[in-house]
Short mmCIF file of C-alpha atoms (C1' of nucleotides) in Angstrom, two decimals:
data_model
loop_
_atom_site.label_atom_id
_atom_site.label_comp_id
_atom_site.label_asym_id
_atom_site.label_seq_id
_atom_site.Cartn_x
_atom_site.Cartn_y
_atom_site.Cartn_z
CA MET A 723 -23.73 -10.24 -20.01
CA TYR A 724 -19.98 -10.53 -18.70
CA THR A 725 -16.92 -11.65 -19.78
CA ILE A 726 -14.44 -13.00 -17.47
CA GLY A 727 -12.47 -10.18 -18.41
CA LYS A 728 -14.77 -7.10 -18.16
CA LEU A 729 -16.50 -8.74 -15.17
CA ALA A 730 -12.60 -8.78 -13.93
CA ARG A 731 -12.38 -4.80 -14.93
CA LYS A 732 -15.93 -4.19 -13.60
CA PHE A 733 -14.72 -4.93 -9.80
CA GLY A 734 -11.40 -4.36 -10.40
CA LEU A 735 -10.15 -7.97 -9.57
CA SER A 736 -8.15 -9.85 -12.06
CA ARG A 737 -8.98 -12.84 -14.71
CA SER A 738 -7.18 -15.51 -12.04
CA THR A 739 -9.10 -14.29 -9.32
CA LEU A 740 -13.05 -14.87 -10.69
CA LEU A 741 -10.99 -18.28 -12.41
CA TYR A 742 -10.36 -19.44 -8.96
CA TYR A 743 -13.46 -18.65 -7.50
CA ASP A 744 -15.10 -20.29 -10.35
CA ALA A 745 -12.52 -23.83 -9.37
CA LEU A 746 -14.20 -22.98 -6.02
CA GLY A 747 -17.70 -22.58 -6.77
CA LEU A 748 -18.16 -20.47 -5.53
CA LEU A 749 -18.97 -17.73 -8.16
CA LYS A 750 -20.14 -20.43 -11.25
CA PRO A 751 -20.81 -18.31 -14.23
CA GLY A 752 -24.52 -18.77 -15.64
CA CYS A 753 -23.65 -19.96 -18.26
CA ARG A 754 -20.58 -21.04 -21.46
CA SER A 755 -20.23 -19.96 -24.46
CA PRO A 756 -20.44 -22.58 -27.58
CA LYS A 757 -16.59 -22.17 -27.28
CA GLY A 758 -16.92 -22.78 -23.69
CA TYR A 759 -15.97 -19.13 -23.08
CA ARG A 760 -17.38 -18.01 -19.34
CA CYS A 761 -20.91 -15.82 -19.14
CA TYR A 762 -21.77 -14.14 -16.04
CA THR A 763 -25.42 -12.46 -15.74
CA GLY A 764 -26.27 -9.57 -13.43
CA ALA A 765 -27.53 -12.72 -10.86
CA GLU A 766 -23.41 -12.91 -10.69
CA VAL A 767 -22.95 -9.55 -10.95
CA LYS A 768 -24.78 -9.02 -8.14
CA ARG A 769 -22.87 -12.14 -5.94
CA LEU A 770 -19.86 -10.88 -7.08
CA GLN A 771 -20.99 -7.36 -4.72
CA GLN A 772 -22.03 -9.31 -1.99
CA ILE A 773 -18.41 -11.60 -1.80
CA CYS A 774 -16.45 -8.32 -2.72
CA ARG A 775 -18.12 -6.31 0.96
CA PHE A 776 -17.31 -9.17 2.36
CA ARG A 777 -14.13 -9.72 1.72
CA GLN A 778 -13.60 -6.00 2.38
CA ALA A 779 -14.53 -6.86 5.84
CA GLY A 780 -11.53 -9.43 5.79
CA LEU A 781 -13.74 -13.32 5.12
CA ALA A 782 -12.68 -15.96 4.11
CA LEU A 783 -13.60 -17.50 1.03
CA ASN A 784 -15.07 -20.46 2.47
CA GLU A 785 -16.70 -18.86 5.10
CA ILE A 786 -18.23 -16.35 2.55
CA ALA A 787 -19.50 -19.36 0.79
CA ARG A 788 -21.36 -20.56 4.05
CA VAL A 789 -22.90 -17.06 4.52
CA LEU A 790 -24.06 -17.18 0.76
CA GLU A 791 -25.71 -20.03 1.47
CA ASN A 792 -28.05 -19.43 4.17
CA PRO A 793 -27.42 -15.54 4.96
CA ARG A 794 -30.44 -15.70 8.16
CA ASN A 795 -28.93 -14.77 11.07
CA ARG A 796 -24.96 -15.82 9.83
CA ILE A 797 -23.67 -12.70 8.26
CA SER A 798 -23.92 -11.16 11.80
CA LYS A 799 -22.93 -13.75 13.58
CA ALA A 800 -19.66 -14.01 11.13
CA LEU A 801 -19.00 -10.46 11.00
CA GLU A 802 -18.64 -10.46 15.12
CA ARG A 803 -16.31 -13.39 14.80
CA ARG A 804 -14.08 -11.64 11.87
CA LEU A 805 -14.27 -8.70 14.25
CA ASP A 806 -12.86 -11.15 17.11
CA GLN A 807 -10.44 -12.80 14.68
CA ILE A 808 -8.98 -8.93 14.11
CA ASN A 809 -8.35 -7.81 17.35
CA GLU A 810 -6.35 -10.86 17.96
CA GLU A 811 -4.42 -10.05 15.07
CA ILE A 812 -4.20 -7.01 16.53
CA GLY A 813 -2.45 -7.91 19.61
CA ARG A 814 -0.67 -10.34 17.44
CA LEU A 815 0.73 -7.54 16.28
CA ARG A 816 0.47 -4.73 18.59
CA THR A 817 2.82 -7.49 21.12
CA GLN A 818 5.53 -7.88 17.90
CA GLN A 819 5.15 -4.36 18.10
CA GLN A 820 6.47 -4.01 21.70
CA PHE A 821 9.52 -6.69 21.31
CA ILE A 822 10.75 -4.53 18.33
CA LEU A 823 10.45 -1.21 20.40
CA GLY A 824 11.93 -3.14 23.52
CA ILE A 825 15.44 -3.68 21.69
CA LEU A 826 15.23 -0.86 19.44
CA ARG A 827 15.04 1.60 23.08
CA LYS A 828 17.57 -0.68 24.07
CA ALA A 829 19.89 0.89 21.77
CA ARG A 830 18.98 3.97 21.27
CA TYR A 831 15.62 6.48 22.28
CA HIS A 832 15.94 8.53 25.49
CA ARG A 833 14.16 11.96 25.24
CA LYS A 834 13.44 14.67 27.74
CA ILE A 835 9.84 15.35 28.48
CA GLY A 836 8.18 18.74 30.19
CA VAL A 837 4.61 19.40 29.69
CA MET A 838 1.68 17.10 27.79
CA ASN A 839 1.47 19.00 23.99
CA LYS A 840 0.20 17.51 20.67
CA GLU A 841 3.94 15.84 19.21
CA LEU A 842 3.99 14.42 22.64
CA TRP A 843 0.84 13.22 22.89
CA ASN A 844 1.45 11.70 19.53
CA SER A 845 4.58 10.70 20.24
CA LEU A 846 2.64 8.58 22.67
CA LEU A 847 0.14 7.18 20.24
CA LYS A 848 3.06 6.50 17.94
CA ALA A 849 4.70 4.71 20.40
CA SER A 850 1.78 2.47 21.25
CA GLY A 851 1.49 1.78 18.04
CA PHE A 852 -1.87 4.14 16.99
CA SER A 853 -1.42 5.23 12.99
CA GLU A 854 -2.16 8.76 11.65
CA GLN A 855 -5.11 7.26 10.03
CA ASP A 856 -6.36 5.88 13.65
CA MET A 857 -5.50 9.35 14.95
CA LEU A 858 -8.76 10.98 12.28
CA ALA A 859 -10.86 8.14 13.03
CA TRP A 860 -10.32 8.34 16.57
CA HIS A 861 -11.01 12.51 16.05
CA CYS A 862 -13.98 11.48 13.94
CA GLU A 863 -15.69 9.31 17.11
CA PHE A 864 -14.47 11.93 19.64
CA GLU A 865 -16.70 14.87 17.62
CA ALA A 866 -19.29 13.11 16.90
CA HIS A 867 -20.32 11.24 20.06
CA ASP A 868 -19.03 14.05 22.68
CA PRO A 869 -18.08 17.15 20.71
CA ASP A 870 -17.65 19.10 24.33
CA SER A 871 -15.37 16.98 25.90
CA HIS A 872 -13.54 16.73 22.02
CA GLN A 873 -12.67 20.42 22.88
CA ARG A 874 -12.04 20.36 25.87
CA PHE A 875 -9.98 17.67 25.22
CA LEU A 876 -8.18 20.17 22.36
CA GLU A 877 -7.67 22.28 24.63
CA PHE A 878 -5.80 19.37 27.26
CA LEU A 879 -3.31 19.51 24.40
CA CYS A 880 -2.24 23.45 24.67
CA ILE A 881 -3.42 23.21 20.65
CA PRO A 882 -4.56 26.84 19.68
CA VAL A 883 -7.79 28.04 19.61
CA ASP A 884 -8.10 28.26 16.11
CA GLU A 885 -6.40 24.57 15.15
CA ILE A 886 -9.09 23.36 17.32
CA LYS A 887 -11.53 24.44 14.95
CA ALA A 888 -9.55 23.39 11.97
CA ILE A 889 -9.56 19.63 13.36
CA ARG A 890 -13.42 19.97 15.09
CA ALA A 891 -14.59 21.05 11.31
CA TRP A 892 -12.13 18.61 9.50
CA ALA A 893 -14.52 15.67 12.43
CA ASN A 894 -17.13 16.60 10.76
CA ARG A 895 -16.96 16.89 7.34
CA ALA A 896 -15.15 13.69 7.43
CA SER A 897 -17.46 11.78 9.13
CA ARG A 898 -21.27 12.25 6.70
CA LYS A 899 -23.81 10.67 8.68
CA PRO A 900 -24.21 13.53 12.17
CA CYS A 901 -24.31 11.35 15.12
CA PRO A 902 -28.04 10.16 15.89
CA ASP A 903 -28.81 11.52 19.26
CA ALA A 904 -32.49 11.15 20.15
CA MET B 477 24.39 -32.29 21.55
CA TYR B 478 20.94 -31.90 20.52
CA THR B 479 19.08 -34.26 18.51
CA ILE B 480 16.11 -32.65 16.35
CA GLY B 481 13.57 -32.96 18.48
CA LYS B 482 15.63 -32.37 21.94
CA LEU B 483 16.64 -29.08 20.62
CA ALA B 484 12.96 -29.02 19.19
CA ARG B 485 11.08 -29.35 22.33
CA LYS B 486 13.78 -27.39 24.39
CA PHE B 487 13.09 -24.52 21.55
CA GLY B 488 9.05 -25.31 22.26
CA LEU B 489 9.23 -25.74 18.36
CA SER B 490 8.17 -29.32 16.27
CA ARG B 491 10.47 -31.25 14.77
CA SER B 492 9.16 -30.31 11.05
CA THR B 493 9.83 -26.66 11.91
CA LEU B 494 13.45 -27.91 12.33
CA LEU B 495 12.95 -30.13 9.70
CA TYR B 496 12.45 -26.98 7.31
CA TYR B 497 14.52 -24.40 8.44
CA ASP B 498 17.28 -27.25 7.51
CA ALA B 499 16.22 -27.11 4.23
CA LEU B 500 16.04 -23.45 3.59
CA GLY B 501 20.03 -23.99 4.65
CA LEU B 502 18.40 -21.42 7.60
CA LEU B 503 19.43 -23.55 10.34
CA LYS B 504 22.16 -26.54 9.24
CA PRO B 505 22.66 -29.01 12.02
CA GLY B 506 26.64 -29.06 12.78
CA CYS B 507 26.72 -32.74 11.72
CA ARG B 508 25.12 -35.85 10.79
CA SER B 509 25.56 -39.13 12.99
CA PRO B 510 27.04 -42.36 11.45
CA LYS B 511 23.28 -43.35 10.64
CA GLY B 512 22.26 -39.79 9.71
CA TYR B 513 20.65 -37.96 12.48
CA ARG B 514 21.11 -34.27 12.81
CA CYS B 515 22.95 -33.21 15.73
CA TYR B 516 23.16 -30.12 17.06
CA THR B 517 25.35 -28.57 18.57
CA GLY B 518 26.04 -25.54 21.08
CA ALA B 519 26.95 -23.16 17.78
CA GLU B 520 23.37 -24.03 16.54
CA VAL B 521 21.73 -23.37 19.50
CA LYS B 522 22.61 -19.48 19.93
CA ARG B 523 21.78 -19.04 15.98
CA LEU B 524 18.60 -21.27 16.75
CA GLN B 525 17.86 -18.72 19.90
CA GLN B 526 18.42 -15.62 17.55
CA ILE B 527 16.82 -16.69 14.36
CA CYS B 528 13.49 -17.05 17.90
CA ARG B 529 13.92 -13.68 18.85
CA PHE B 530 13.57 -12.51 14.72
CA ARG B 531 10.60 -14.73 14.60
CA GLN B 532 8.79 -13.04 17.76
CA ALA B 533 9.49 -9.76 15.99
CA GLY B 534 7.68 -11.07 13.39
CA LEU B 535 10.60 -10.98 10.43
CA ALA B 536 10.06 -13.38 7.28
CA LEU B 537 12.88 -16.15 7.70
CA ASN B 538 14.54 -14.77 4.47
CA GLU B 539 14.85 -12.02 6.67
CA ILE B 540 16.00 -13.27 9.12
CA ALA B 541 18.97 -15.71 7.11
CA ARG B 542 20.17 -12.02 5.62
CA VAL B 543 20.40 -10.18 8.76
CA LEU B 544 21.79 -13.20 10.30
CA GLU B 545 24.92 -13.48 7.65
CA ASN B 546 25.11 -9.50 8.01
CA PRO B 547 24.25 -8.56 11.56
CA ARG B 548 25.96 -5.08 11.14
CA ASN B 549 23.64 -2.51 11.73
CA ARG B 550 21.05 -4.15 9.19
CA ILE B 551 19.48 -5.89 12.49
CA SER B 552 17.93 -2.23 13.17
CA LYS B 553 17.24 -1.10 9.77
CA ALA B 554 14.92 -4.45 9.39
CA LEU B 555 13.66 -4.26 12.61
CA GLU B 556 12.06 -0.91 11.56
CA ARG B 557 11.45 -2.07 8.34
CA ARG B 558 9.37 -4.41 10.03
CA LEU B 559 7.62 -1.89 12.45
CA ASP B 560 5.96 -0.21 9.18
CA GLN B 561 5.03 -3.25 8.06
CA ILE B 562 3.41 -4.03 10.90
CA ASN B 563 1.92 -0.66 11.34
CA GLU B 564 0.55 -1.04 7.32
CA GLU B 565 -0.95 -4.36 8.51
CA ILE B 566 -2.68 -2.84 11.21
CA GLY B 567 -3.51 0.10 9.65
CA ARG B 568 -5.85 -3.12 6.96
CA LEU B 569 -7.24 -4.76 9.61
CA ARG B 570 -8.36 -1.38 11.64
CA THR B 571 -9.51 -0.38 8.06
CA GLN B 572 -11.41 -4.08 7.34
CA GLN B 573 -13.15 -3.33 11.77
CA GLN B 574 -14.21 0.20 10.97
CA PHE B 575 -15.71 -1.64 7.84
CA ILE B 576 -17.15 -4.19 9.61
CA LEU B 577 -18.35 -2.07 12.81
CA GLY B 578 -20.39 0.79 9.30
CA ILE B 579 -22.17 -2.65 8.59
CA LEU B 580 -23.16 -3.59 12.08
CA ARG B 581 -24.08 -0.05 13.34
CA LYS B 582 -26.62 0.04 10.53
CA ALA B 583 -28.51 -2.88 12.07
CA ARG B 584 -28.59 -2.03 15.01
CA TYR B 585 -26.34 1.25 17.30
CA HIS B 586 -27.81 4.05 18.82
CA ARG B 587 -26.24 5.51 22.12
CA LYS B 588 -27.01 8.63 24.69
CA ILE B 589 -23.90 10.54 25.53
CA GLY B 590 -23.74 12.88 27.95
CA VAL B 591 -20.63 14.16 29.65
CA MET B 592 -16.86 13.36 29.19
CA ASN B 593 -16.34 10.09 31.80
CA LYS B 594 -13.77 6.95 31.37
CA GLU B 595 -17.11 4.33 30.23
CA LEU B 596 -17.42 6.80 27.32
CA TRP B 597 -13.49 7.74 26.64
CA ASN B 598 -13.22 3.70 26.82
CA SER B 599 -16.12 2.82 24.24
CA LEU B 600 -15.00 5.58 22.14
CA LEU B 601 -11.46 3.75 21.97
CA LYS B 602 -12.95 0.31 21.64
CA ALA B 603 -15.50 1.65 18.67
CA SER B 604 -12.09 3.11 16.64
CA GLY B 605 -10.39 -0.42 16.90
CA PHE B 606 -8.53 -0.60 20.61
CA SER B 607 -8.27 -3.58 22.88
CA GLU B 608 -8.05 -3.52 26.60
CA GLN B 609 -4.25 -4.63 25.54
CA ASP B 610 -3.66 -1.69 23.77
CA MET B 611 -4.84 1.02 26.75
CA LEU B 612 -3.20 -0.70 29.45
CA ALA B 613 -0.12 0.09 27.13
CA TRP B 614 -0.65 3.17 26.91
CA HIS B 615 -0.90 3.96 30.08
CA CYS B 616 2.68 2.99 30.52
CA GLU B 617 3.91 4.78 27.92
CA PHE B 618 2.15 8.11 29.20
CA GLU B 619 3.40 6.88 33.12
CA ALA B 620 6.72 6.38 32.06
CA HIS B 621 7.19 10.06 29.87
CA ASP B 622 4.93 12.50 31.75
CA PRO B 623 4.12 11.02 34.96
CA ASP B 624 2.07 14.49 35.51
CA SER B 625 0.58 15.28 32.61
CA HIS B 626 -1.31 11.39 33.05
CA GLN B 627 -2.38 12.67 36.29
CA ARG B 628 -4.05 15.62 34.61
CA PHE B 629 -5.54 13.82 31.70
CA LEU B 630 -7.24 10.96 34.41
CA GLU B 631 -8.46 13.77 36.72
CA PHE B 632 -9.66 14.90 32.73
CA LEU B 633 -12.29 11.35 32.95
CA CYS B 634 -13.72 12.63 36.04
CA ILE B 635 -11.54 9.53 37.80
CA PRO B 636 -11.97 9.53 41.59
CA VAL B 637 -8.40 10.17 43.20
CA ASP B 638 -8.01 6.79 44.69
CA GLU B 639 -8.82 5.26 41.30
CA ILE B 640 -6.07 7.79 39.44
CA LYS B 641 -3.70 6.70 42.26
CA ALA B 642 -4.24 2.66 41.65
CA ILE B 643 -4.05 3.50 37.86
CA ARG B 644 -0.76 4.75 37.77
CA ALA B 645 0.68 3.09 40.50
CA TRP B 646 0.68 -0.13 38.11
CA ALA B 647 1.34 1.27 35.40
CA ASN B 648 4.67 1.89 37.64
CA ARG B 649 4.78 -1.00 38.60
CA ALA B 650 4.13 -2.51 34.76
CA SER B 651 6.70 -0.83 32.72
CA ARG B 652 9.83 -2.46 34.95
CA LYS B 653 12.69 0.34 33.37
CA PRO B 654 11.81 3.25 35.02
CA CYS B 655 11.80 6.26 32.31
CA PRO B 656 15.78 8.03 32.22
CA ASP B 657 15.10 11.34 32.63
CA ALA B 658 18.32 12.96 32.67
"C1'" DT C 328 9.43 -57.29 20.90
"C1'" DT C 329 7.34 -52.89 22.13
"C1'" DG C 330 7.50 -47.58 22.56
"C1'" DC C 331 10.35 -44.72 21.04
"C1'" DT C 332 12.88 -40.70 18.10
"C1'" DC C 333 14.62 -40.97 13.47
"C1'" DC C 334 14.79 -40.44 8.10
"C1'" DT C 335 13.53 -38.97 4.14
"C1'" DC C 336 9.52 -38.33 0.47
"C1'" DA C 337 5.57 -35.62 -1.12
"C1'" DC C 338 0.79 -33.66 -0.89
"C1'" DG C 339 -2.49 -29.99 1.89
"C1'" DT C 340 -2.66 -25.87 3.33
"C1'" DC C 341 -5.07 -20.28 1.20
"C1'" DA C 342 -5.66 -16.99 -2.07
"C1'" DC C 343 -4.16 -16.04 -5.90
"C1'" DG C 344 -0.16 -14.99 -9.35
"C1'" DT C 345 2.25 -16.12 -13.43
"C1'" DG C 346 3.80 -19.20 -17.23
"C1'" DA C 347 2.85 -22.75 -21.36
"C1'" DG C 348 0.27 -23.69 -25.13
"C1'" DG C 349 -3.36 -23.27 -27.83
"C1'" DT C 350 -7.45 -21.17 -29.57
"C1'" DG C 351 -11.43 -17.57 -31.14
"C1'" DG C 352 -12.94 -13.19 -33.46
"C1'" DC C 353 -12.70 -8.11 -35.37
"C1'" DT D 1404 -1.75 -11.07 -40.65
"C1'" DT D 1405 -1.71 -8.44 -36.12
"C1'" DG D 1406 -3.59 -7.68 -30.98
"C1'" DC D 1407 -6.41 -8.81 -28.14
"C1'" DT D 1408 -9.81 -11.97 -25.04
"C1'" DC D 1409 -10.86 -16.32 -23.51
"C1'" DC D 1410 -9.30 -21.44 -22.33
"C1'" DT D 1411 -6.93 -25.28 -19.48
"C1'" DC D 1412 -3.47 -27.49 -16.53
"C1'" DA D 1413 0.24 -26.86 -13.68
"C1'" DC D 1414 3.52 -24.78 -10.78
"C1'" DG D 1415 4.82 -21.21 -7.33
"C1'" DT D 1416 4.08 -18.58 -2.49
"C1'" DC D 1417 5.01 -19.13 2.99
"C1'" DA D 1418 6.15 -21.60 7.28
"C1'" DC D 1419 5.24 -25.23 8.23
"C1'" DG D 1420 1.49 -29.77 9.11
"C1'" DT D 1421 0.82 -34.46 8.70
"C1'" DG D 1422 0.77 -38.86 6.85
"C1'" DA D 1423 3.42 -42.55 4.10
"C1'" DG D 1424 6.32 -46.16 4.53
"C1'" DG D 1425 10.74 -47.63 7.21
"C1'" DT D 1426 15.38 -48.17 9.77
"C1'" DG D 1427 17.12 -47.28 14.94
"C1'" DG D 1428 18.16 -47.67 19.86
"C1'" DC D 1429 16.90 -48.82 24.55
#
DNA sequence: TTGCTCCTCACGTCACGTGAGGTGGC
DNA sequence: TTGCTCCTCACGTCACGTGAGGTGGC
């Protein structure tokens, strides 16, 4: 049994978020106290957990409502649609990024480049709009799926052996679940 | 001299967009006809061009208003702030993406992998949330900044020589401005 | 007269945040 | 009594879109 404030704190949400969900009909309290206070029970807690999961995935509230109404295979459909949306949004942002880079490049920008190395690689990725976080996630994927190639790739970047070891060790720790290779 | 509808068509905007800009004070018509029709003159056309450029970069309307008020070096400041914003937004979207992929992966997903090659590379990038467009943009950057390393990198992926040629030729054509190397 | 453009409110969108004004429980 | 939580409106955000209801020009 939770009052609205307690439930909000439990989930790291604001009271007004829960008020809003109630108004939408997305998450109604199980009952009301004699004085009208909202009471949320175990069932609502579970529902809110689901809602939060889907919000983390970026689904819109009305999508979430539909999914919860009829979960069958709507879930993966909805998630895949969301993946497409995300890619579109990222595409738009990248276009903006290139546009801005184009403007800024006109004003300044010029570099000398010799051989391929880690710094150049990183700056290339950044210029293409990839964040530090992206790169880390990507090392994990690489290490998990094909450690040998990862090694050779890091050598290709002229990174010293001990640093390569460190990177790969980190990637292994970070991707908790080992690759399910047959 | 443009009436509101004509100006809207000229810029591919809607009438209501221009009404909104007028209400905000972002783009006021130069004058009004005797019956109150908005008249936009050459000066406003120029201003609207600027506005559209900044909107393409994704700047908010109040930011644009500030920039146009005092363009000095606010422009590049604003654009750089916007780049940061974009990276943050992309970061959030990538987090969502990883989250969704994690859910979906649980349900299905399993692959066998041998050596590094183009397909694996592409699938790795995609799994990390990179689009086809990203990859193309990235090849252009790479080719423009350091063609030799680009060549070696493509060899690293075991891509046949003629395909490498094709890729590099494409990248050279696509990045119109040649690299300004000293 | 018909069809097109123009005008000014005013409300809707999305997911809440932020008061205002008031009550209940310890 | 104090401080905290709860309640219900109602309005603000951002960049417009969409009528409603009416007028002007060819």
